[in-house]
mmCIF file of C-alpha atoms in Angstrom:
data_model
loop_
_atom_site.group_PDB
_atom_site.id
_atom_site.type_symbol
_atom_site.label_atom_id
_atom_site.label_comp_id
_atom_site.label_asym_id
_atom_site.label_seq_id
_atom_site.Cartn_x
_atom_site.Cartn_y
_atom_site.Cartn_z
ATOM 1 C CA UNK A 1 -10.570 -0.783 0.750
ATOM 2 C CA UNK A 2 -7.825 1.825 1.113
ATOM 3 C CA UNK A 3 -7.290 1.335 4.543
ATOM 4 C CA UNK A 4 -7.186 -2.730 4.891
ATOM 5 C CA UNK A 5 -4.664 -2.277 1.562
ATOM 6 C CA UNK A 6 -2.532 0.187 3.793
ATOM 7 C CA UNK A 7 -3.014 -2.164 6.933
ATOM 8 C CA UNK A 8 -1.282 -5.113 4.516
ATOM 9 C CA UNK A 9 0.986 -2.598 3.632
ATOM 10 C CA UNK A 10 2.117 -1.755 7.203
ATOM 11 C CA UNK A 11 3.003 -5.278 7.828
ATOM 12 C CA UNK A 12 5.247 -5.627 4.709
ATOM 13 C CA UNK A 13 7.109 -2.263 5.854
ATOM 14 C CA UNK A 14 7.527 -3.648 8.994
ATOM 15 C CA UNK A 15 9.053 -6.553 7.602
ATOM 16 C CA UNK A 16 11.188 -4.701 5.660
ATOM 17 C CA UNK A 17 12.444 -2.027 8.742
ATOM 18 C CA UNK A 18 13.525 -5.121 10.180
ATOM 19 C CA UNK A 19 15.596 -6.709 8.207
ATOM 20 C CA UNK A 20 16.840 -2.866 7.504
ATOM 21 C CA UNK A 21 17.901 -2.382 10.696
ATOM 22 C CA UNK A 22 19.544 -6.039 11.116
ATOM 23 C CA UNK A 23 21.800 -5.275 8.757
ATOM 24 C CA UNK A 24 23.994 -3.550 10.623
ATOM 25 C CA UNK A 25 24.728 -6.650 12.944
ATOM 26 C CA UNK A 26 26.610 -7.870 10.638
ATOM 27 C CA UNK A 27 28.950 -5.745 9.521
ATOM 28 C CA UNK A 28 32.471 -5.884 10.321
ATOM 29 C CA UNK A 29 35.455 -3.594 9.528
ATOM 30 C CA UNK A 30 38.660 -4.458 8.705
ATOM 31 C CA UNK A 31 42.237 -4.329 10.778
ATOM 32 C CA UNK A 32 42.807 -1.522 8.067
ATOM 33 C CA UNK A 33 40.861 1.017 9.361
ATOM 34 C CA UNK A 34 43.120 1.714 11.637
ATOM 35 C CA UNK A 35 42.784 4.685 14.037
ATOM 36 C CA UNK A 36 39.515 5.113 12.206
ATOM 37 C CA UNK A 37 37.861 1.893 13.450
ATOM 38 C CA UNK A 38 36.194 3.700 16.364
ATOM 39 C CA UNK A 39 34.790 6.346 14.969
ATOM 40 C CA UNK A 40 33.204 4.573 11.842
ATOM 41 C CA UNK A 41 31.619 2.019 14.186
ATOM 42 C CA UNK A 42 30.093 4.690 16.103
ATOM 43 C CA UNK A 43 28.928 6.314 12.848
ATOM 44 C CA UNK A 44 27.303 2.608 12.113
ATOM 45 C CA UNK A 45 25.556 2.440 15.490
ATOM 46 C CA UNK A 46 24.222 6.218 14.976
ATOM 47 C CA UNK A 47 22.573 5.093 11.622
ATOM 48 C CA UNK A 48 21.644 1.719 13.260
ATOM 49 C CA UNK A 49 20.151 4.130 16.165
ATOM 50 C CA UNK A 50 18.271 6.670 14.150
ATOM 51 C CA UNK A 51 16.949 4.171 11.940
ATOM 52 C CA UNK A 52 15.727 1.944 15.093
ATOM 53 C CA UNK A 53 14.377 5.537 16.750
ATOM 54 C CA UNK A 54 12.373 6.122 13.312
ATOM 55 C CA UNK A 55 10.558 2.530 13.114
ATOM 56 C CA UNK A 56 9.735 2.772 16.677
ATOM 57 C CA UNK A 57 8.029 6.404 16.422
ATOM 58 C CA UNK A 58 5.368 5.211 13.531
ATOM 59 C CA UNK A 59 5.141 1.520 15.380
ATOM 60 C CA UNK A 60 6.882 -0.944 13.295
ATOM 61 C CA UNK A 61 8.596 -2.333 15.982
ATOM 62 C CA UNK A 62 5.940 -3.302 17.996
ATOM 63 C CA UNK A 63 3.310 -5.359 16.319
ATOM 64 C CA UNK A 64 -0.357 -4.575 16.148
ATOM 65 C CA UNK A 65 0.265 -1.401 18.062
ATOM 66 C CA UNK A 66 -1.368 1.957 18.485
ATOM 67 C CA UNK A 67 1.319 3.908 16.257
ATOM 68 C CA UNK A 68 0.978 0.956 13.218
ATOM 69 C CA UNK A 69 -2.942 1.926 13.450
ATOM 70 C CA UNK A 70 -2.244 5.951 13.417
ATOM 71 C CA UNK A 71 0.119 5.075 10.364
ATOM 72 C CA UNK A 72 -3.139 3.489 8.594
ATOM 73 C CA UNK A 73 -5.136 5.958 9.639
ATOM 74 C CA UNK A 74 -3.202 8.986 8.443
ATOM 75 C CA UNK A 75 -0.805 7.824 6.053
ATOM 76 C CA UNK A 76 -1.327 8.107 1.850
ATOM 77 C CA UNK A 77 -0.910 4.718 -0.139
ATOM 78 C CA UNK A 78 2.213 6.914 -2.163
ATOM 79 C CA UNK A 79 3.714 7.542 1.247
ATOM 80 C CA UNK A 80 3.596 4.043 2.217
ATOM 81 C CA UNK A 81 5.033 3.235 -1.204
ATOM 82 C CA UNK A 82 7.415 5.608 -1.069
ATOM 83 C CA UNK A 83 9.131 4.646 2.453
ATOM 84 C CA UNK A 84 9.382 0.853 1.242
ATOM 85 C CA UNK A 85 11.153 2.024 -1.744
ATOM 86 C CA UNK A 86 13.449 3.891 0.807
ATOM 87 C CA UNK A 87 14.182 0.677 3.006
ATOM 88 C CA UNK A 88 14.666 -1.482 -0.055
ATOM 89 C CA UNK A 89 17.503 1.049 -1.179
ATOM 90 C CA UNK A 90 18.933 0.393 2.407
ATOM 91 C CA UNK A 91 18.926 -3.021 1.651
ATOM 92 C CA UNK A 92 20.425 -2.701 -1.990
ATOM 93 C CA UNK A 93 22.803 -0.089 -0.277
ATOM 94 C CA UNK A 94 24.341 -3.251 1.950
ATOM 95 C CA UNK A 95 23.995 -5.641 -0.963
ATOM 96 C CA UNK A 96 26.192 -3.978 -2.864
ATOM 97 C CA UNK A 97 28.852 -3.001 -0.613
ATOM 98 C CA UNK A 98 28.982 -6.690 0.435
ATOM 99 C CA UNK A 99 29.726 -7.673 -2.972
ATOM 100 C CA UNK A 100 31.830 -5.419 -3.824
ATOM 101 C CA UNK A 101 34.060 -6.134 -0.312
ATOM 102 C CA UNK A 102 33.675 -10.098 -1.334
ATOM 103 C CA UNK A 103 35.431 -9.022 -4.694
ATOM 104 C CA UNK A 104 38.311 -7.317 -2.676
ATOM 105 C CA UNK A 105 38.468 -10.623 -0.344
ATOM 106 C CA UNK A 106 38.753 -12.823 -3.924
ATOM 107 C CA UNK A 107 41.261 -10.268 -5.245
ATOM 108 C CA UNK A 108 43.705 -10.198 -1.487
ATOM 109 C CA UNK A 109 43.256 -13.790 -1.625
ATOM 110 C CA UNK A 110 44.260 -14.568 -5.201
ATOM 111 C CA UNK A 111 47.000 -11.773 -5.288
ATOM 112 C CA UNK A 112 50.787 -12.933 -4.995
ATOM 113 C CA UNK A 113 51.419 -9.218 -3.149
ATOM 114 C CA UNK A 114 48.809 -9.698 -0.580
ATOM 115 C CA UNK A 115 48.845 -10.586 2.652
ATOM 116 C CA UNK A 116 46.699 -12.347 4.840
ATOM 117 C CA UNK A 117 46.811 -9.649 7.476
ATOM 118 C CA UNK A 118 44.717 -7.354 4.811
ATOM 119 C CA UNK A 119 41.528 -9.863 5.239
ATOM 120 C CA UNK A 120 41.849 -9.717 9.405
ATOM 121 C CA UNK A 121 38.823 -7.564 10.723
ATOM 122 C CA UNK A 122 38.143 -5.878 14.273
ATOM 123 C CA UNK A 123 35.885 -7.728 16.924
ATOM 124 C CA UNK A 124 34.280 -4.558 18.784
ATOM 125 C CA UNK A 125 34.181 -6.606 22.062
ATOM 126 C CA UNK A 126 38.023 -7.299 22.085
ATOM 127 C CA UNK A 127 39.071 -4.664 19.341
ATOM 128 C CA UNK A 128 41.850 -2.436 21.314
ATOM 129 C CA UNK A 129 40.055 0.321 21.246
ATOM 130 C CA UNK A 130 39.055 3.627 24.154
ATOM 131 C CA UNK A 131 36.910 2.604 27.154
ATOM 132 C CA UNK A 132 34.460 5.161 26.239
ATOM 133 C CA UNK A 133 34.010 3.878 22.939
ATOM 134 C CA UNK A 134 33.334 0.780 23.786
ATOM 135 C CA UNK A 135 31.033 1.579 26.152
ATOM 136 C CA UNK A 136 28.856 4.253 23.760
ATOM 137 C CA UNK A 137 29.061 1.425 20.701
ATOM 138 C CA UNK A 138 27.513 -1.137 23.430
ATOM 139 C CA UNK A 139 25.159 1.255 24.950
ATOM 140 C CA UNK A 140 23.448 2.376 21.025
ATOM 141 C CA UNK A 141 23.777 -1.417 20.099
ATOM 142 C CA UNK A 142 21.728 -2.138 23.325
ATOM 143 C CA UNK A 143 19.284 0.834 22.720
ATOM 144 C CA UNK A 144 18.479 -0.164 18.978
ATOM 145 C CA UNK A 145 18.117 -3.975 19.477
ATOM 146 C CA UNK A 146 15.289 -3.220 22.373
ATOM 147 C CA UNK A 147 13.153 -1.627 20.359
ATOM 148 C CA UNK A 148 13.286 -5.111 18.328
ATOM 149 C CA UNK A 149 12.884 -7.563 20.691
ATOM 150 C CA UNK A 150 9.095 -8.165 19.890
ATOM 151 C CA UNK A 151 10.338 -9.109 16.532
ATOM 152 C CA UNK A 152 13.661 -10.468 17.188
ATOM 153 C CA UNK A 153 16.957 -10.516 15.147
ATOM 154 C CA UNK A 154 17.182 -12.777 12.111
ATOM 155 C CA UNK A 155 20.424 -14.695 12.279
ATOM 156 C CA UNK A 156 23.099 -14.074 8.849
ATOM 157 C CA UNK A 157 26.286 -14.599 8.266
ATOM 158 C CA UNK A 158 29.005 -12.077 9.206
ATOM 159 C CA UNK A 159 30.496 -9.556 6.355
ATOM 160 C CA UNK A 160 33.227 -6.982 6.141
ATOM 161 C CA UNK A 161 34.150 -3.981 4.865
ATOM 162 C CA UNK A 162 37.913 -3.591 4.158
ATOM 163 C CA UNK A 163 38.157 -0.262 2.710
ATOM 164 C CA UNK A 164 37.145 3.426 4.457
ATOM 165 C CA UNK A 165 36.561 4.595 0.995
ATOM 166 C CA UNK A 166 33.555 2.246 0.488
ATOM 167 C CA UNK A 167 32.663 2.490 3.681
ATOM 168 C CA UNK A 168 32.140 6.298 4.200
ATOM 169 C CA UNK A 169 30.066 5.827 0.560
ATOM 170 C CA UNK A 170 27.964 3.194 2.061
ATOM 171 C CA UNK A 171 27.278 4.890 5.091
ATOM 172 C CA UNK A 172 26.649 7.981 3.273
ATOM 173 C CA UNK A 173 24.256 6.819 1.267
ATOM 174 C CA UNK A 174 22.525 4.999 3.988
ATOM 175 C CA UNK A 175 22.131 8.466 6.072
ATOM 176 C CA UNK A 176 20.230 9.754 2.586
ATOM 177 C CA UNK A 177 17.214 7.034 2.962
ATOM 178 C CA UNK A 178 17.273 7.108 6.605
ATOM 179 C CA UNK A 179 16.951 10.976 6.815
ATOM 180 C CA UNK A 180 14.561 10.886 3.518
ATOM 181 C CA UNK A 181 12.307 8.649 5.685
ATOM 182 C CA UNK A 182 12.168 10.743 8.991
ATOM 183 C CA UNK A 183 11.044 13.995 6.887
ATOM 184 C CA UNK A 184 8.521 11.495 5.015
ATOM 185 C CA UNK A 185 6.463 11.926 8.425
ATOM 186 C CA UNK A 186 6.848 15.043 10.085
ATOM 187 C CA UNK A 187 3.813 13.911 12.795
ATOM 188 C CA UNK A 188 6.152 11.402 14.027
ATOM 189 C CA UNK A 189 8.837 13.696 15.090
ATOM 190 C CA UNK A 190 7.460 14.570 18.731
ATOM 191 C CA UNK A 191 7.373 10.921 18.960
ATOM 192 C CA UNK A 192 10.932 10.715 18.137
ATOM 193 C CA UNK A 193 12.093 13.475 20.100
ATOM 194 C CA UNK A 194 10.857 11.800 23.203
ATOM 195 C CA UNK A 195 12.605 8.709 21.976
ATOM 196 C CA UNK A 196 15.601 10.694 21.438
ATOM 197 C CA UNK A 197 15.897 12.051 25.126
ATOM 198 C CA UNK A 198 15.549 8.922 26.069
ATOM 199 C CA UNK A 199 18.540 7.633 24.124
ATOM 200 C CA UNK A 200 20.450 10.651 25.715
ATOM 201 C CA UNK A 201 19.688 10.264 29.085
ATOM 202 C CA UNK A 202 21.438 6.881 28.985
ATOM 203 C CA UNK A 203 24.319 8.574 28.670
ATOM 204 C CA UNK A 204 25.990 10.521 31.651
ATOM 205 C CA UNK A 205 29.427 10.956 31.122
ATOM 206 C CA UNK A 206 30.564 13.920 28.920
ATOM 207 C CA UNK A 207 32.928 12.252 27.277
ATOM 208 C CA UNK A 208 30.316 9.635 26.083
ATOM 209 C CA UNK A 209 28.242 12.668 24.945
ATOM 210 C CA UNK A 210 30.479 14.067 23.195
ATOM 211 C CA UNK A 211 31.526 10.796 21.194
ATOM 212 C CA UNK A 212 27.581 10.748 20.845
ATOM 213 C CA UNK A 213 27.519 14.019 19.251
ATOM 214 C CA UNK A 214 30.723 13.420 17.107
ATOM 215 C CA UNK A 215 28.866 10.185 15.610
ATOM 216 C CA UNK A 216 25.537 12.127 14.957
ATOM 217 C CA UNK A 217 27.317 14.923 13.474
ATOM 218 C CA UNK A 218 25.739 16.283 10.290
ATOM 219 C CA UNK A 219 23.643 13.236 9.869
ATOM 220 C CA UNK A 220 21.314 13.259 12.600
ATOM 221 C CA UNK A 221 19.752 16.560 13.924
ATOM 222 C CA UNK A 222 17.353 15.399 16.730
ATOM 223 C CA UNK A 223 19.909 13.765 18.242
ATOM 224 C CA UNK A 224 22.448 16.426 18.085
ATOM 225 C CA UNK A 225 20.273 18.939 19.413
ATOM 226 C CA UNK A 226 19.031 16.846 22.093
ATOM 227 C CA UNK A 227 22.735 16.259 23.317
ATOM 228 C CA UNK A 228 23.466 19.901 22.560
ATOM 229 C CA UNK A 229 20.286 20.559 25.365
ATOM 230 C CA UNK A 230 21.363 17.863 28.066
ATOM 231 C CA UNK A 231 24.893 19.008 27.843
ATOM 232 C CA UNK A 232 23.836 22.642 28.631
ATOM 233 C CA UNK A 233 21.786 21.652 31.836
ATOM 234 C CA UNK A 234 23.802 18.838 33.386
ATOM 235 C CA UNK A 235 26.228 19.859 36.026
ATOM 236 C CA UNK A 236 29.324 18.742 37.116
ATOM 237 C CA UNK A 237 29.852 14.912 37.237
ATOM 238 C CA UNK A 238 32.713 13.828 40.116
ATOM 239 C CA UNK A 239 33.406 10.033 40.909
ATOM 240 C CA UNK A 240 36.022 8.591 43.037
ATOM 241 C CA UNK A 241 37.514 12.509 43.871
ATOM 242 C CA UNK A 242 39.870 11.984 46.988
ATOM 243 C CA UNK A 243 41.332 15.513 48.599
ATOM 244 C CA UNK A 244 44.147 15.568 51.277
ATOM 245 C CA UNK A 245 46.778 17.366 52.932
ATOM 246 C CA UNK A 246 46.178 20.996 52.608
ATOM 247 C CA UNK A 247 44.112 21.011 49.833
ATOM 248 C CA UNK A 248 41.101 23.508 48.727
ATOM 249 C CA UNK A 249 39.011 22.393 46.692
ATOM 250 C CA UNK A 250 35.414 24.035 44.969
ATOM 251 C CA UNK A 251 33.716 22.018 42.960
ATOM 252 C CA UNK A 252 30.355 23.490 41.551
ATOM 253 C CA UNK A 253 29.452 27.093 39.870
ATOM 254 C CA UNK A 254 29.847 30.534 41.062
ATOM 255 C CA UNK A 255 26.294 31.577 40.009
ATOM 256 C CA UNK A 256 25.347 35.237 39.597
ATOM 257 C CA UNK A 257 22.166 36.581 41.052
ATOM 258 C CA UNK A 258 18.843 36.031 38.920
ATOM 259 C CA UNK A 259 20.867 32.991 37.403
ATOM 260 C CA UNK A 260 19.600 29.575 37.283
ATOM 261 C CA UNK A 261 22.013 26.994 38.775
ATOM 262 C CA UNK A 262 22.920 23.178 37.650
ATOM 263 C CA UNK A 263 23.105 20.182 39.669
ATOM 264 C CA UNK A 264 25.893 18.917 40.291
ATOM 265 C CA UNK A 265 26.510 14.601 41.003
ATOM 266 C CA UNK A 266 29.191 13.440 43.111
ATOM 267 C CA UNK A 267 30.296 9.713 44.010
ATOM 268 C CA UNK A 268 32.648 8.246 46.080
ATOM 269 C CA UNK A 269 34.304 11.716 47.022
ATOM 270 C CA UNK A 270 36.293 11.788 50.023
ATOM 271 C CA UNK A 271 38.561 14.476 52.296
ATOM 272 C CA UNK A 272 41.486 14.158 54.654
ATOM 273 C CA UNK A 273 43.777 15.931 56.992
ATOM 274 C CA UNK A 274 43.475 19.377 56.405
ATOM 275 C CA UNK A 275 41.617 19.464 53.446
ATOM 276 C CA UNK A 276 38.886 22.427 52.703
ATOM 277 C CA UNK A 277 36.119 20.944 50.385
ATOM 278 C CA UNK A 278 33.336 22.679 49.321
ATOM 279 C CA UNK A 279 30.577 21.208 47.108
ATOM 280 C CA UNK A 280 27.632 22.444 45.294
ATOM 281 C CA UNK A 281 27.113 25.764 43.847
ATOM 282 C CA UNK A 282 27.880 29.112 44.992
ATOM 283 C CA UNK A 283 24.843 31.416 45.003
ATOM 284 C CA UNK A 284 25.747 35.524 44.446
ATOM 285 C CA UNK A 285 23.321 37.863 45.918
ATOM 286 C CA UNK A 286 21.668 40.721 43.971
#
């Protein structure tokens, strides 16, 4: 009886991870964030992404799957109540912030001193923003809303936060239930460290990495020690490098004997004139 109680039960957390992780769809952030903007909406798409990698490693993204049965199989009933008490404080978490950041829209909008510039909020596809950023926010938004798409994204109404103060409380918070909920099943985590190199590898510029790493920072340590292991095996990355003239140019390691070396990617490189180019890695002898 246990067992078909915790199969019901899986279906209801499922439900619940989902709407969980919609949540962060629809939150915007406010012109007043300033040179903050970037960084906090990486630090939503890092929650967004851990939460996401956490569903998928137990199986409540996928429906009916193998995971969802191990969960059954090896999970207590006060576990199972205990992680939908979890996602229903995400939930409240959001709730709450969204009223209190409607009160601040009555108060700008009511106020003789404020101005209708306070209530304007960022679009993350046009915001004015660095390339990289953009392209790390898109790539965890991506990431995150595949390992929904065989249960799809319920369709609400946009919301903003106007305030950093609220929103690095929200957030906060939020990284509490999410982190309470990966240590509530430690036989998941191989699962999500494979999901988590994954996630890395679709990143292969350092500079994404390390806005990666920035976002994860304190909050989630698979992910940071996952990038902290890529970024200490990938090589060099060189695009577009043009050399000319008189130029000499190495681009690789100078390894010492006994030493494993890393590869090294190059793309679109090209040499003129006199130009001495060597590529690749330099190999010492004992």
């Amino acid at each position: 009886m246990e067992s078909a109680g915790l199969a019901i039960g899986v279906a209801g957390l499922a439900g619940l991870f989902s709407a969980c992780v919609d949540c962060f769809e629809y939150i915007q952030l406010g012109r007043q964030f300033g040179h903050d903007y970037g960084k906090c909406l990486l630090k939503l798409d890092a929650a967004r992404l851990q939460l996401s990698r956490w569903g998928a490693s137990i199986g409540l993204s996928t429906v009916n799957s193998s995971l969802q049965r191990q969960l059954v199989a090896s999970a207590t009933s006060q576990e199972m109540r205990l992680a939908e008490d979890l996602l229903r404080q995400i939930l409240d978490t959001f709730e709450d912030a969204k009223r209190i950041a409607a009160r601040y829209t009555g108060y700008v909008s009511a106020s003789t001193t404020g101005s209708s510039t306070d209530l304007v909020v960022y679009d993350a596809d046009t915001a004015d923003i660095n390339s990289d950023f953009q392209r790390v926010h898109h790539r965890m938004r991506e990431l995150a809303q595949q390992r929904q798409k065989t249960i799809g994204i319920r369709k609400k109404a946009k919301w903003a936060l106007y305030e950093k103060k609220r929103f690095d409380r929200m957030i906060e918070d939020v990284m509490v239930f999410i982190n309470q909920l990966v240590n509530l099943f430690p036989a998941a985590e191989d699962n999500q460290r494979g999901l988590c190199k994954l996630e890395v590898e679709a990143f292969q510029k350092p500079q994404e990495l390390a806005l990666l790493n920035d976002a994860a920072q304190g909050d989630d340590e698979i992910l940071s020690g996952e990038i902290k292991r890529q970024m200490e095996t990938r090589g060099h990355v060189v695009t577009n490098y043009s050399a000319g003239g008189n130029t000499s140019t190495f681009i690789g390691d100078d390894i010492a004997f006994g030493v494993e070396g890393k590869s090294h990617t190059f793309n679109g490189f090209s040499a003129s004139g006199n130009a001495v180019v060597r590529l690749g890695n330099i190999y010492r002898g004992a």
